[in-house]
PDB file of C-alpha atoms in Angstrom:
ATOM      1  CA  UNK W   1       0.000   0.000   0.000  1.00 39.00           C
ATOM      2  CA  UNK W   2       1.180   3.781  -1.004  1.00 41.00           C
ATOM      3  CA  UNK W   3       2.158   6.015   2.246  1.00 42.00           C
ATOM      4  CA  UNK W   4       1.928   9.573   2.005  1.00 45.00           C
ATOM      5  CA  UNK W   5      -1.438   9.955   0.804  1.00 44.00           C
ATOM      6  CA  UNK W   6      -2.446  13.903   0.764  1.00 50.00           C
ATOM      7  CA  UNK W   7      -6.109  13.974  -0.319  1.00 80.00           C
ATOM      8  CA  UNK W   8      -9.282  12.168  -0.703  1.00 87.00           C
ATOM      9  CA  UNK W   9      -8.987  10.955  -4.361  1.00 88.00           C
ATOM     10  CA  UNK W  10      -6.353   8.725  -2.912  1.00 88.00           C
ATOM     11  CA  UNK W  11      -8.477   7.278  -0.249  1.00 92.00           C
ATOM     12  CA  UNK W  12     -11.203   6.580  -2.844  1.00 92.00           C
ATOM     13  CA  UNK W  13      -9.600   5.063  -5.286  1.00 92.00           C
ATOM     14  CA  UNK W  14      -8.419   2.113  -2.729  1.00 91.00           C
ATOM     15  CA  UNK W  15     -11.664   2.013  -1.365  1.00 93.00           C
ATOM     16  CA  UNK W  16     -13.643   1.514  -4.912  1.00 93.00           C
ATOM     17  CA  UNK W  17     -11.749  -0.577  -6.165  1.00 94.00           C
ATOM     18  CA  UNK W  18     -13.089  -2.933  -3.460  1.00 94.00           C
ATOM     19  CA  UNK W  19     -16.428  -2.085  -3.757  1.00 96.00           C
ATOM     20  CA  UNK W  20     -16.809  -0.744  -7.193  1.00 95.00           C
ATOM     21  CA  UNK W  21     -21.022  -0.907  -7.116  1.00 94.00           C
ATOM     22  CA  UNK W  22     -20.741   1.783  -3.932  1.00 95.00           C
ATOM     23  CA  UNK W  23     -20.676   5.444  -4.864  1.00 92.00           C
ATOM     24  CA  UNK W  24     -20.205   7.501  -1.966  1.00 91.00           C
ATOM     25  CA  UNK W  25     -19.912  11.561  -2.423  1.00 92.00           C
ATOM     26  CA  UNK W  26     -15.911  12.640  -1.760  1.00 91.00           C
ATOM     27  CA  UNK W  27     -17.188  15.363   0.817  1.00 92.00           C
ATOM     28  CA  UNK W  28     -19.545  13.122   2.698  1.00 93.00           C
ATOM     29  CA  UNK W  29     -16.253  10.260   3.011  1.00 94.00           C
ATOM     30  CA  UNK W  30     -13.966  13.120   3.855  1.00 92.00           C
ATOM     31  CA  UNK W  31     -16.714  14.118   6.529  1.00 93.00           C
ATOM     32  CA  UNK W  32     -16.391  10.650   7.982  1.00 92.00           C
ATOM     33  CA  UNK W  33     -12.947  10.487   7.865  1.00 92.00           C
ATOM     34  CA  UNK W  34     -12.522  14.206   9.751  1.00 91.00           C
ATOM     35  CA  UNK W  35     -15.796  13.260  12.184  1.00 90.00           C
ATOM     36  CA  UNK W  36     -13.255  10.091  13.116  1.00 89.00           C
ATOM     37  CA  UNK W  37      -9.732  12.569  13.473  1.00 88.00           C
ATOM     38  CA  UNK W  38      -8.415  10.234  10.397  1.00 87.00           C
ATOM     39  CA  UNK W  39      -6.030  12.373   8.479  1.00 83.00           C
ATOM     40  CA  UNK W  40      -5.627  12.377   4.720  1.00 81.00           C
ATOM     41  CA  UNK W  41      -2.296  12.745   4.940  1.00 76.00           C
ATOM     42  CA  UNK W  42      -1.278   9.047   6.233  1.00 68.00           C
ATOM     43  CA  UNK W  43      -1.123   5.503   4.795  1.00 73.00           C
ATOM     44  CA  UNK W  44      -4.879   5.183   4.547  1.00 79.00           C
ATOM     45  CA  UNK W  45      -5.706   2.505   6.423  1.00 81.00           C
ATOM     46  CA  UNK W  46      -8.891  -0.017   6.058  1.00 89.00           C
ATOM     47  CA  UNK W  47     -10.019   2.919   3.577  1.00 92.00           C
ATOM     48  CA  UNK W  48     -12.496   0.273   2.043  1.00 94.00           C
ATOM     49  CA  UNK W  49     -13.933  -0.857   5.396  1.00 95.00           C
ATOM     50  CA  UNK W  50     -14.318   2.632   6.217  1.00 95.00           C
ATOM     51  CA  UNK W  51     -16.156   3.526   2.915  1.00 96.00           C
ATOM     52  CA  UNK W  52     -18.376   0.880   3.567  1.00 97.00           C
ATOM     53  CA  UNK W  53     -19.365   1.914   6.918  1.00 96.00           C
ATOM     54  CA  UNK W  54     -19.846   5.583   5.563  1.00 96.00           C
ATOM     55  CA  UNK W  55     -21.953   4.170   2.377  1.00 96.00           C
ATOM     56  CA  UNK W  56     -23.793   2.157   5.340  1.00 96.00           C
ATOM     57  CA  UNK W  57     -24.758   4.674   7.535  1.00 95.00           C
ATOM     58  CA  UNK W  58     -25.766   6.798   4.662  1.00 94.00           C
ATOM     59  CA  UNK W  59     -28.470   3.825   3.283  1.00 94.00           C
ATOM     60  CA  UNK W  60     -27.015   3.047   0.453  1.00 95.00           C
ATOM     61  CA  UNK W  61     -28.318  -0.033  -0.428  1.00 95.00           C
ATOM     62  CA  UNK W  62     -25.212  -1.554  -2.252  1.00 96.00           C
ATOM     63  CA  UNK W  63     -23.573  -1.096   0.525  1.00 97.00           C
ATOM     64  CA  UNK W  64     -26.294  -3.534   2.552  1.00 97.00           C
ATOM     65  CA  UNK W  65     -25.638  -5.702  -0.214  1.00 96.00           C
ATOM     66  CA  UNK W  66     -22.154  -5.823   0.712  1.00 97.00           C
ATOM     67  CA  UNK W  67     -22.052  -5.740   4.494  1.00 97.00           C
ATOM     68  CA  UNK W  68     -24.456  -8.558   3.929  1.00 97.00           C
ATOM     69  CA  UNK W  69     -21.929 -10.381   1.789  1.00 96.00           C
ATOM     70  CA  UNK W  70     -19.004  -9.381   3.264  1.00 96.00           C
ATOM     71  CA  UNK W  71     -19.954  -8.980   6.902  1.00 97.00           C
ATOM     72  CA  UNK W  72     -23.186 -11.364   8.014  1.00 97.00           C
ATOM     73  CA  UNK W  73     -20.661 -14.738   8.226  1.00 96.00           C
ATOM     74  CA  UNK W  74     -18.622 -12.804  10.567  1.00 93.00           C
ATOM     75  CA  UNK W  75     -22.072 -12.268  12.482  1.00 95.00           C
ATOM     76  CA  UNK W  76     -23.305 -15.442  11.885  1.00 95.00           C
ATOM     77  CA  UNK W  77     -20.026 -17.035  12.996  1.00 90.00           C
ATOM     78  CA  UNK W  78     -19.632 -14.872  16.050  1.00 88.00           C
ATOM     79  CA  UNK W  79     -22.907 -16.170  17.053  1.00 89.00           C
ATOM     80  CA  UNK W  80     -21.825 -19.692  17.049  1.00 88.00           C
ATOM     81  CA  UNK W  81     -19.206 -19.411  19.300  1.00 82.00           C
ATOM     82  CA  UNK W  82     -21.858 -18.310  22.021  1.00 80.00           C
ATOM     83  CA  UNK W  83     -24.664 -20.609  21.036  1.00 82.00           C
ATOM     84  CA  UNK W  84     -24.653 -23.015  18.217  1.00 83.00           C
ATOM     85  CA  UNK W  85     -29.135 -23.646  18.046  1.00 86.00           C
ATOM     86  CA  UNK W  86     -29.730 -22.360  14.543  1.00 89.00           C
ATOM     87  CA  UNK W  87     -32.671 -20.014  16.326  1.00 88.00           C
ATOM     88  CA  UNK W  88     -30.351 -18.281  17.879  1.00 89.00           C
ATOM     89  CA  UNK W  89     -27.787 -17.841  15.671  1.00 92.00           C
ATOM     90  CA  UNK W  90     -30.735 -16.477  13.218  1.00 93.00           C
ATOM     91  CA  UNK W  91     -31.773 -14.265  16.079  1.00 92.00           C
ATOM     92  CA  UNK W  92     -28.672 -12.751  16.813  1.00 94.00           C
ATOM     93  CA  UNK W  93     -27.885 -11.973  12.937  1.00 95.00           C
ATOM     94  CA  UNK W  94     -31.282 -10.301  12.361  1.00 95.00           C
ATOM     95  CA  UNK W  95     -30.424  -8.058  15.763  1.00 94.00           C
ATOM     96  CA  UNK W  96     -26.936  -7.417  15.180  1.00 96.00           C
ATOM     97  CA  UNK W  97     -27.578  -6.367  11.319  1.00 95.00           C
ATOM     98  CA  UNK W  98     -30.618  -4.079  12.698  1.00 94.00           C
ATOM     99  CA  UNK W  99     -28.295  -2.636  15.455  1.00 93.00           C
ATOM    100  CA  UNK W 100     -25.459  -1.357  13.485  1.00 95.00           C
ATOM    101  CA  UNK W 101     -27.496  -0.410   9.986  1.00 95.00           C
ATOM    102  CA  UNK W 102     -30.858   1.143  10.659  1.00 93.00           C
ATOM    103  CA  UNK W 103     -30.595   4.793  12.868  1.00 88.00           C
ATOM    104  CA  UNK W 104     -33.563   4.936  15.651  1.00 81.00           C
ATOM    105  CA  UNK W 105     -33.969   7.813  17.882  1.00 76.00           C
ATOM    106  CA  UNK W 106     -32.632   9.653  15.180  1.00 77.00           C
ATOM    107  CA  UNK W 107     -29.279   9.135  16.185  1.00 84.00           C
ATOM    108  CA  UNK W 108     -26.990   7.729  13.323  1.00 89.00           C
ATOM    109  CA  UNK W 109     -27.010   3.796  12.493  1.00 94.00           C
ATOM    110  CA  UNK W 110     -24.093   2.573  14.694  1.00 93.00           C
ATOM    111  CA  UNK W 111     -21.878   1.753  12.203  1.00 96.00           C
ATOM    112  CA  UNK W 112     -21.349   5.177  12.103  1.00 94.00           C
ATOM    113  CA  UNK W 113     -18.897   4.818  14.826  1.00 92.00           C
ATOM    114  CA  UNK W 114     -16.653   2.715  13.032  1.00 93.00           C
ATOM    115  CA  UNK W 115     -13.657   4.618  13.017  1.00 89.00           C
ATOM    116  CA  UNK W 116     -11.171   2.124  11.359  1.00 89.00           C
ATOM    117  CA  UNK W 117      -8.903   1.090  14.459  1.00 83.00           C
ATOM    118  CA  UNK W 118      -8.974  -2.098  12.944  1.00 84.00           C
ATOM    119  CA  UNK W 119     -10.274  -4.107  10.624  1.00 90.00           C
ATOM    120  CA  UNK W 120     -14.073  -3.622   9.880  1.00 93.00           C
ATOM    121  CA  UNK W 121     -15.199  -7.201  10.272  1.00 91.00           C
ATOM    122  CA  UNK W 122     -13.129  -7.433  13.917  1.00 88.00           C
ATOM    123  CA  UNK W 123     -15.133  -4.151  15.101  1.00 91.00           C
ATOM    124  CA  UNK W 124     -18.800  -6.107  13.702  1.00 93.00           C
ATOM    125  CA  UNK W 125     -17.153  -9.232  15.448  1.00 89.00           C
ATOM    126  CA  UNK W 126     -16.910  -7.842  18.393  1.00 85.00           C
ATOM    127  CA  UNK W 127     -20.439  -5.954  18.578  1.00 88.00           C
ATOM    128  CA  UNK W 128     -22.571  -9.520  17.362  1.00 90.00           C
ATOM    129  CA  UNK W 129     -20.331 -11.173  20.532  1.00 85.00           C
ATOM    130  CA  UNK W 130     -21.148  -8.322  22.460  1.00 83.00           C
ATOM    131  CA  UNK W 131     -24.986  -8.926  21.345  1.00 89.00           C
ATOM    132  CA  UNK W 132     -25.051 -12.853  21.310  1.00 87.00           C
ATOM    133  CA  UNK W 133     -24.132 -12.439  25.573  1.00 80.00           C
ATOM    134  CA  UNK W 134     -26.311  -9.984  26.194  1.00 79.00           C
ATOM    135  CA  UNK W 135     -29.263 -11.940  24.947  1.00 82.00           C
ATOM    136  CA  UNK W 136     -27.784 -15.248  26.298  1.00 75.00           C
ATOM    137  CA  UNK W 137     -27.493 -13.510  29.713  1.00 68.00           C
ATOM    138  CA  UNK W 138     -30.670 -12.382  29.346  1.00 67.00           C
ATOM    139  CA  UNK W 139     -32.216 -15.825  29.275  1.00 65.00           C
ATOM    140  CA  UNK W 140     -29.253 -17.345  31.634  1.00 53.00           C
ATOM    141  CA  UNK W 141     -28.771 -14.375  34.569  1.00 43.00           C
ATOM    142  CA  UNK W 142     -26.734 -16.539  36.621  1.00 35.00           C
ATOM    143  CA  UNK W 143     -24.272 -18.932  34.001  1.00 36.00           C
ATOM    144  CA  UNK W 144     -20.670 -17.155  33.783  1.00 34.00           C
ATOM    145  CA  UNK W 145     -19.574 -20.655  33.340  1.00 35.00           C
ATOM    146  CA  UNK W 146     -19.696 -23.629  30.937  1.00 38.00           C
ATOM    147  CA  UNK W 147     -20.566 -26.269  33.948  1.00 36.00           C
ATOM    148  CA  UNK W 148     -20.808 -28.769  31.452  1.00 37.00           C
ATOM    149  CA  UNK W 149     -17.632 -28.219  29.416  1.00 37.00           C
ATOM    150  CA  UNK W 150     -16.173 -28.451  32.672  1.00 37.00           C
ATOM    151  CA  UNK W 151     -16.994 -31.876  33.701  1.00 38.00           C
ATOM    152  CA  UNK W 152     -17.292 -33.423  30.280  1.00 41.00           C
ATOM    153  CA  UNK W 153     -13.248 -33.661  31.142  1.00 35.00           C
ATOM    154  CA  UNK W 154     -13.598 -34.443  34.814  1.00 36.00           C
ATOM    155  CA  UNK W 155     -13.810 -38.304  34.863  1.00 37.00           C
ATOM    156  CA  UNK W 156     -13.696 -40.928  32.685  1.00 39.00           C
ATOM    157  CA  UNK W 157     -15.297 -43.374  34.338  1.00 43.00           C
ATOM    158  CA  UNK W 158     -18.755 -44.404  35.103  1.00 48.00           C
ATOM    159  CA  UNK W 159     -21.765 -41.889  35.003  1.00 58.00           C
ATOM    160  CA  UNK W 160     -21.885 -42.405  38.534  1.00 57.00           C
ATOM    161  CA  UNK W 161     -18.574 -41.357  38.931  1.00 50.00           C
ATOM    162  CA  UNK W 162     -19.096 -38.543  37.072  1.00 54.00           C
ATOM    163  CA  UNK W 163     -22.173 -37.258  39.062  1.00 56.00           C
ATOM    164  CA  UNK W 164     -20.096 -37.443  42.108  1.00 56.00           C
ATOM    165  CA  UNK W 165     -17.449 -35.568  40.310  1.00 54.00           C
ATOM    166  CA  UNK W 166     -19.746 -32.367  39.574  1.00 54.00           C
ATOM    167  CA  UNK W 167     -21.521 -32.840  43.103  1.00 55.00           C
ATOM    168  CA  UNK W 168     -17.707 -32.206  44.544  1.00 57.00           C
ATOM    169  CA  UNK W 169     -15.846 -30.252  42.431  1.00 63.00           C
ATOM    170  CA  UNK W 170     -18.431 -27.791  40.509  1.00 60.00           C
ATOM    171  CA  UNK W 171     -18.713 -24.430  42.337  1.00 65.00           C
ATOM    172  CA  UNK W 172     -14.927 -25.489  43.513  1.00 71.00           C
ATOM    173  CA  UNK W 173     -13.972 -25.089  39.818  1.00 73.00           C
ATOM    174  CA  UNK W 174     -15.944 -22.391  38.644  1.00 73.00           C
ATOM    175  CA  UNK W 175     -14.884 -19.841  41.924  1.00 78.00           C
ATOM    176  CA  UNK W 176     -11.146 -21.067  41.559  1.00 81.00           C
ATOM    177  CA  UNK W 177     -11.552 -19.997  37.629  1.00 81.00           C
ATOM    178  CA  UNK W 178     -12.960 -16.805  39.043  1.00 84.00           C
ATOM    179  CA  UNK W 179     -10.460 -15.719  41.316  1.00 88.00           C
ATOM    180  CA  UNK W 180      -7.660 -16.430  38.801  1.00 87.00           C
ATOM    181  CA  UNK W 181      -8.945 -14.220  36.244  1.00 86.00           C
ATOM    182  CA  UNK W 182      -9.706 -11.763  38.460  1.00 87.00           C
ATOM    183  CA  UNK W 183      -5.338 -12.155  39.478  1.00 89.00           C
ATOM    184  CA  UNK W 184      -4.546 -11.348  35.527  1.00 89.00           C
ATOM    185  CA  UNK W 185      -2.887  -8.105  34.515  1.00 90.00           C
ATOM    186  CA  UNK W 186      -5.092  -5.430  32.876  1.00 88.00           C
ATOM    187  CA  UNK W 187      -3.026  -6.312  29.107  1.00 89.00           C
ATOM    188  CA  UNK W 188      -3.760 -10.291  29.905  1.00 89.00           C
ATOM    189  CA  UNK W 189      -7.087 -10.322  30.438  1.00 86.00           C
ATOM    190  CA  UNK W 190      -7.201  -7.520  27.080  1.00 86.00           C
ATOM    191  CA  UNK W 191      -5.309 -10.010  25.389  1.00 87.00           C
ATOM    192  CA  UNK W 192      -7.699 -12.982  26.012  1.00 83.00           C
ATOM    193  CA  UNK W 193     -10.676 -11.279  25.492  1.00 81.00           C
ATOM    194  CA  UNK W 194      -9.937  -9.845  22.212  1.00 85.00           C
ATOM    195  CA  UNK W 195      -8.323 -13.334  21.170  1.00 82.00           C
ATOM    196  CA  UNK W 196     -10.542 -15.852  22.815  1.00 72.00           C
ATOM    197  CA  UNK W 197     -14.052 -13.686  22.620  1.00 73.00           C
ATOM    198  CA  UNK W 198     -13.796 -11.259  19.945  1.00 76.00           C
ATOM    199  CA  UNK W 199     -11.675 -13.794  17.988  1.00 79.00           C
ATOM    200  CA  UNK W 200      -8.865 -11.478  17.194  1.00 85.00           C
ATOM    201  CA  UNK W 201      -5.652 -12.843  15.334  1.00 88.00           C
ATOM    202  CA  UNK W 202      -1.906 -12.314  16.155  1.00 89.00           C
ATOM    203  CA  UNK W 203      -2.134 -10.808  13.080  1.00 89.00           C
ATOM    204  CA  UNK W 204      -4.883  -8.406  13.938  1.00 89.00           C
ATOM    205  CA  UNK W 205      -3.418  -7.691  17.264  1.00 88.00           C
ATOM    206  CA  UNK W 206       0.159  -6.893  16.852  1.00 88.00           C
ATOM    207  CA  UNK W 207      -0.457  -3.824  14.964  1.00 87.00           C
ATOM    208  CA  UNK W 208      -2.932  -2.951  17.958  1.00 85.00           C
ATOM    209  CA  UNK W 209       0.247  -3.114  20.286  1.00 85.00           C
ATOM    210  CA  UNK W 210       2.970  -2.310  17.826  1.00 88.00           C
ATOM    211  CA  UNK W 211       5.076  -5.245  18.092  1.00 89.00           C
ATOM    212  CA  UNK W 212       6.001  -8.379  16.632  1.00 91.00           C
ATOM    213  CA  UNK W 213       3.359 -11.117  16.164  1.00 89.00           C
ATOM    214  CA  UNK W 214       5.662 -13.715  17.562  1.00 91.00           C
ATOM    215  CA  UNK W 215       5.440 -11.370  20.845  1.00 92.00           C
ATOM    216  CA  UNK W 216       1.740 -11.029  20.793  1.00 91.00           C
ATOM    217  CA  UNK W 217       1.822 -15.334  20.433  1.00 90.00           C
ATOM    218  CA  UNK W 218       4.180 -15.225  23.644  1.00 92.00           C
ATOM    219  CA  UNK W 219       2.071 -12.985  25.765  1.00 92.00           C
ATOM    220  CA  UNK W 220      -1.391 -15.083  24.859  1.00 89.00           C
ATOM    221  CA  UNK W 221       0.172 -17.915  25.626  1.00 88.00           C
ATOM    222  CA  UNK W 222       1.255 -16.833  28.817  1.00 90.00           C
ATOM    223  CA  UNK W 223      -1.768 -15.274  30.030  1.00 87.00           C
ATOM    224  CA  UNK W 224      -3.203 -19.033  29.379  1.00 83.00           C
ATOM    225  CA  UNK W 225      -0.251 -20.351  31.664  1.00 85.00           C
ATOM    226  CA  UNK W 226      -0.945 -17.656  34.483  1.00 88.00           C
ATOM    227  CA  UNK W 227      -5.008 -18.767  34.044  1.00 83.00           C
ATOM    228  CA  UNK W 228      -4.216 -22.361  34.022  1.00 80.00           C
ATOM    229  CA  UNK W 229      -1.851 -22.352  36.877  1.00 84.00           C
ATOM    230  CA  UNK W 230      -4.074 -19.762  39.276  1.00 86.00           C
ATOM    231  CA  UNK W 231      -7.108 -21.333  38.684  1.00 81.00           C
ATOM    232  CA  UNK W 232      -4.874 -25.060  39.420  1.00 79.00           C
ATOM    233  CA  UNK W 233      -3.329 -23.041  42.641  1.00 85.00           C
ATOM    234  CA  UNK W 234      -6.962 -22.251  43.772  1.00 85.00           C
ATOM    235  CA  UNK W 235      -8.367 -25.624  43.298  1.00 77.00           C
ATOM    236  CA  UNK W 236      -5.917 -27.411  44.836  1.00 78.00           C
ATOM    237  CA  UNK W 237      -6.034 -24.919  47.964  1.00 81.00           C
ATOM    238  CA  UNK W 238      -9.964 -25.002  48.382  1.00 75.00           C
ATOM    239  CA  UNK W 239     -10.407 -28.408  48.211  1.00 67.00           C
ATOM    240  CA  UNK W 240      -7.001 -29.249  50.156  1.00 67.00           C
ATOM    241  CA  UNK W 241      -6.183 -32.299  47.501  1.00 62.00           C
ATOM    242  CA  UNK W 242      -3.417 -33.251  46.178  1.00 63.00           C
ATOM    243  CA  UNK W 243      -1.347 -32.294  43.124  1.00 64.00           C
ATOM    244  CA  UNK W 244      -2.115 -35.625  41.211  1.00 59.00           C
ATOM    245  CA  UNK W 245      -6.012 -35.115  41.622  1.00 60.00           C
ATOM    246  CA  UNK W 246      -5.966 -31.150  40.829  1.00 65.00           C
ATOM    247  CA  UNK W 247      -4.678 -32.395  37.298  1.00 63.00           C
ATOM    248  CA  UNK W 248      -7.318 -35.002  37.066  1.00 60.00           C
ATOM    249  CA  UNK W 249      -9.707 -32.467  37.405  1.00 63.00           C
ATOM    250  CA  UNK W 250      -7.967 -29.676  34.896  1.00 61.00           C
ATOM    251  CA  UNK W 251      -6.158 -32.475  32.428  1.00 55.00           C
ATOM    252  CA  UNK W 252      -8.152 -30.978  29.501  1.00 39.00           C
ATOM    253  CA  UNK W 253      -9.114 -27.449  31.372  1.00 41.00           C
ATOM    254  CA  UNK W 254      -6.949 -25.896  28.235  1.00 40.00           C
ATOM    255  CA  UNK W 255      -9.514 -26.890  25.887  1.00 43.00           C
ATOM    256  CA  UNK W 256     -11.967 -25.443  27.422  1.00 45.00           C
ATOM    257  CA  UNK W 257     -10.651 -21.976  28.030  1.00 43.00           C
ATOM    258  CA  UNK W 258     -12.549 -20.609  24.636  1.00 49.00           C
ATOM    259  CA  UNK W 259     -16.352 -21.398  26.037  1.00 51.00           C
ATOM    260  CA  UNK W 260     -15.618 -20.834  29.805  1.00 62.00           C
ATOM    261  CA  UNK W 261     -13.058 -17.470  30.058  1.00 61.00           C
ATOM    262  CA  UNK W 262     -15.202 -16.117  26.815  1.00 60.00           C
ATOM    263  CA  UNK W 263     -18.194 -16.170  29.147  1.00 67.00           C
ATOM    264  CA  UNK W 264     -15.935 -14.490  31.935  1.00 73.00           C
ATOM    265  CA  UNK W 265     -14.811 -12.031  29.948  1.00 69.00           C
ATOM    266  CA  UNK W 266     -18.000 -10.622  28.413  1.00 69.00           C
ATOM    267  CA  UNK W 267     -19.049  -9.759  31.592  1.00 66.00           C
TER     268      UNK W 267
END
């Protein structure tokens, strides 16, 4: 990509070459761009997600066309990771495309506050995740935790053993999980929410904190450690057991740190 862009024509000519069918007026995309701070002057940056959010917020209906192309299996997939039912998935498309492209109050649609600190689909991402919990808290007041996920790796034995299992160890689990996010640094628990909930790459995110992707890698992977060995540390305290039967309980805990900490976070 060019750097030292100086005026509009420059930002529009990436952008429509994207989306050729969109025709947005320069002044109303230089509007956007100024209403954001963005200057003309820099690399121009995610010009064509912002052009689509600007055609979007303006109605243009080629530019639902393509936020519907482009953008609803972001929603759609976004939804999965919080509930897989098709009704809900379906539900939480239809809300999160209503949410960001039609204006109520008469206050602008809300993908009018896209403002291109990242890529366009990662900002939608995050607002159909943001959505998705809301609703599933809604029905679910009380579930920060993934019970089941939890004991599907307790024991392997009989289903009697594994009704004992969840009689003993459930709330032990979930409040030791608890108490070790809450121990995470303010850039871990940024890190795992915007990789684990909002579904962010190392690709996506070292940009965000100007280093290397091999760093960003590193520091995810130890905020998983710190997780996995607080949330070991408080089991194994609480219940006063033994190391061998704190990892029979969290063996496979690292598999589930997608469903359970994504339900943490969000809140």
């Amino acid at each position: 990509m060019a750097t030292g862009v100086a005026d509009i024509e420059s930002w529009l000519a990436l952008a429509r070459a994207q989306f050729p069918d969109i025709v947005l007026e320069p002044a109303k995309f230089e509007h956007h761009l100024q209403r954001h701070g963005i200057a003309l002057a820099g690399e121009p940056e995610h010009a064509a997600d912002l052009y689509l959010a600007c055609a979007c917020a303006a109605g243009d209906p080629r530019a639902f066309a393509a936020f519907d192309r482009e953008l609803i299996p972001v929603v759609t997939n976004a939804a999965q990771k919080i509930e897989r039912s098709p009704h809900f998935v379906d539900e939480i498309t239809q809300l999160t495309r209503e949410r960001l492209l039609i204006a109520s109050d008469g206050a602008e649609p809300r993908i009018a506050d896209y403002a291109g600190q990242g890529p366009l689909r990662a900002w939608v991402r995050i607002a159909a995740m943001r959505i998705a919990m809301n609703q599933l808290r809604d029905r679910k007041k009380d579930m920060l935790v993934d019970d089941e996920a939890f004991f599907d790796v307790v024991a392997d034995g009989s289903d009697d053993e594994r009704r004992e299992a969840r009689a003993r160890y459930g709330q032990a689990c979930s409040d030791a999980l608890r108490a070790a996010f809450a121990k995470l640094t303010a850039r871990e628990r940024n890190l795992l929410r915007m990789h684990h909930l909002h579904g962010l790459t190392v690709d996506e995110l070292a940009p965000m904190f100007r280093v290397h992707r091999a760093t960003i890698a590193r520091w995810i992977s130890s905020a998983r450690e710190h997780l996995l060995t607080e949330t070991r540390n408080n089991l194994r305290d609480r219940l006063a057991i033994g190391e061998g039967t704190v990892d029979s309980i969290l063996r496979e805990l690292a598999g589930q740190i997608e469903i359970s900490v994504s339900r943490l976070l969000a809140e």
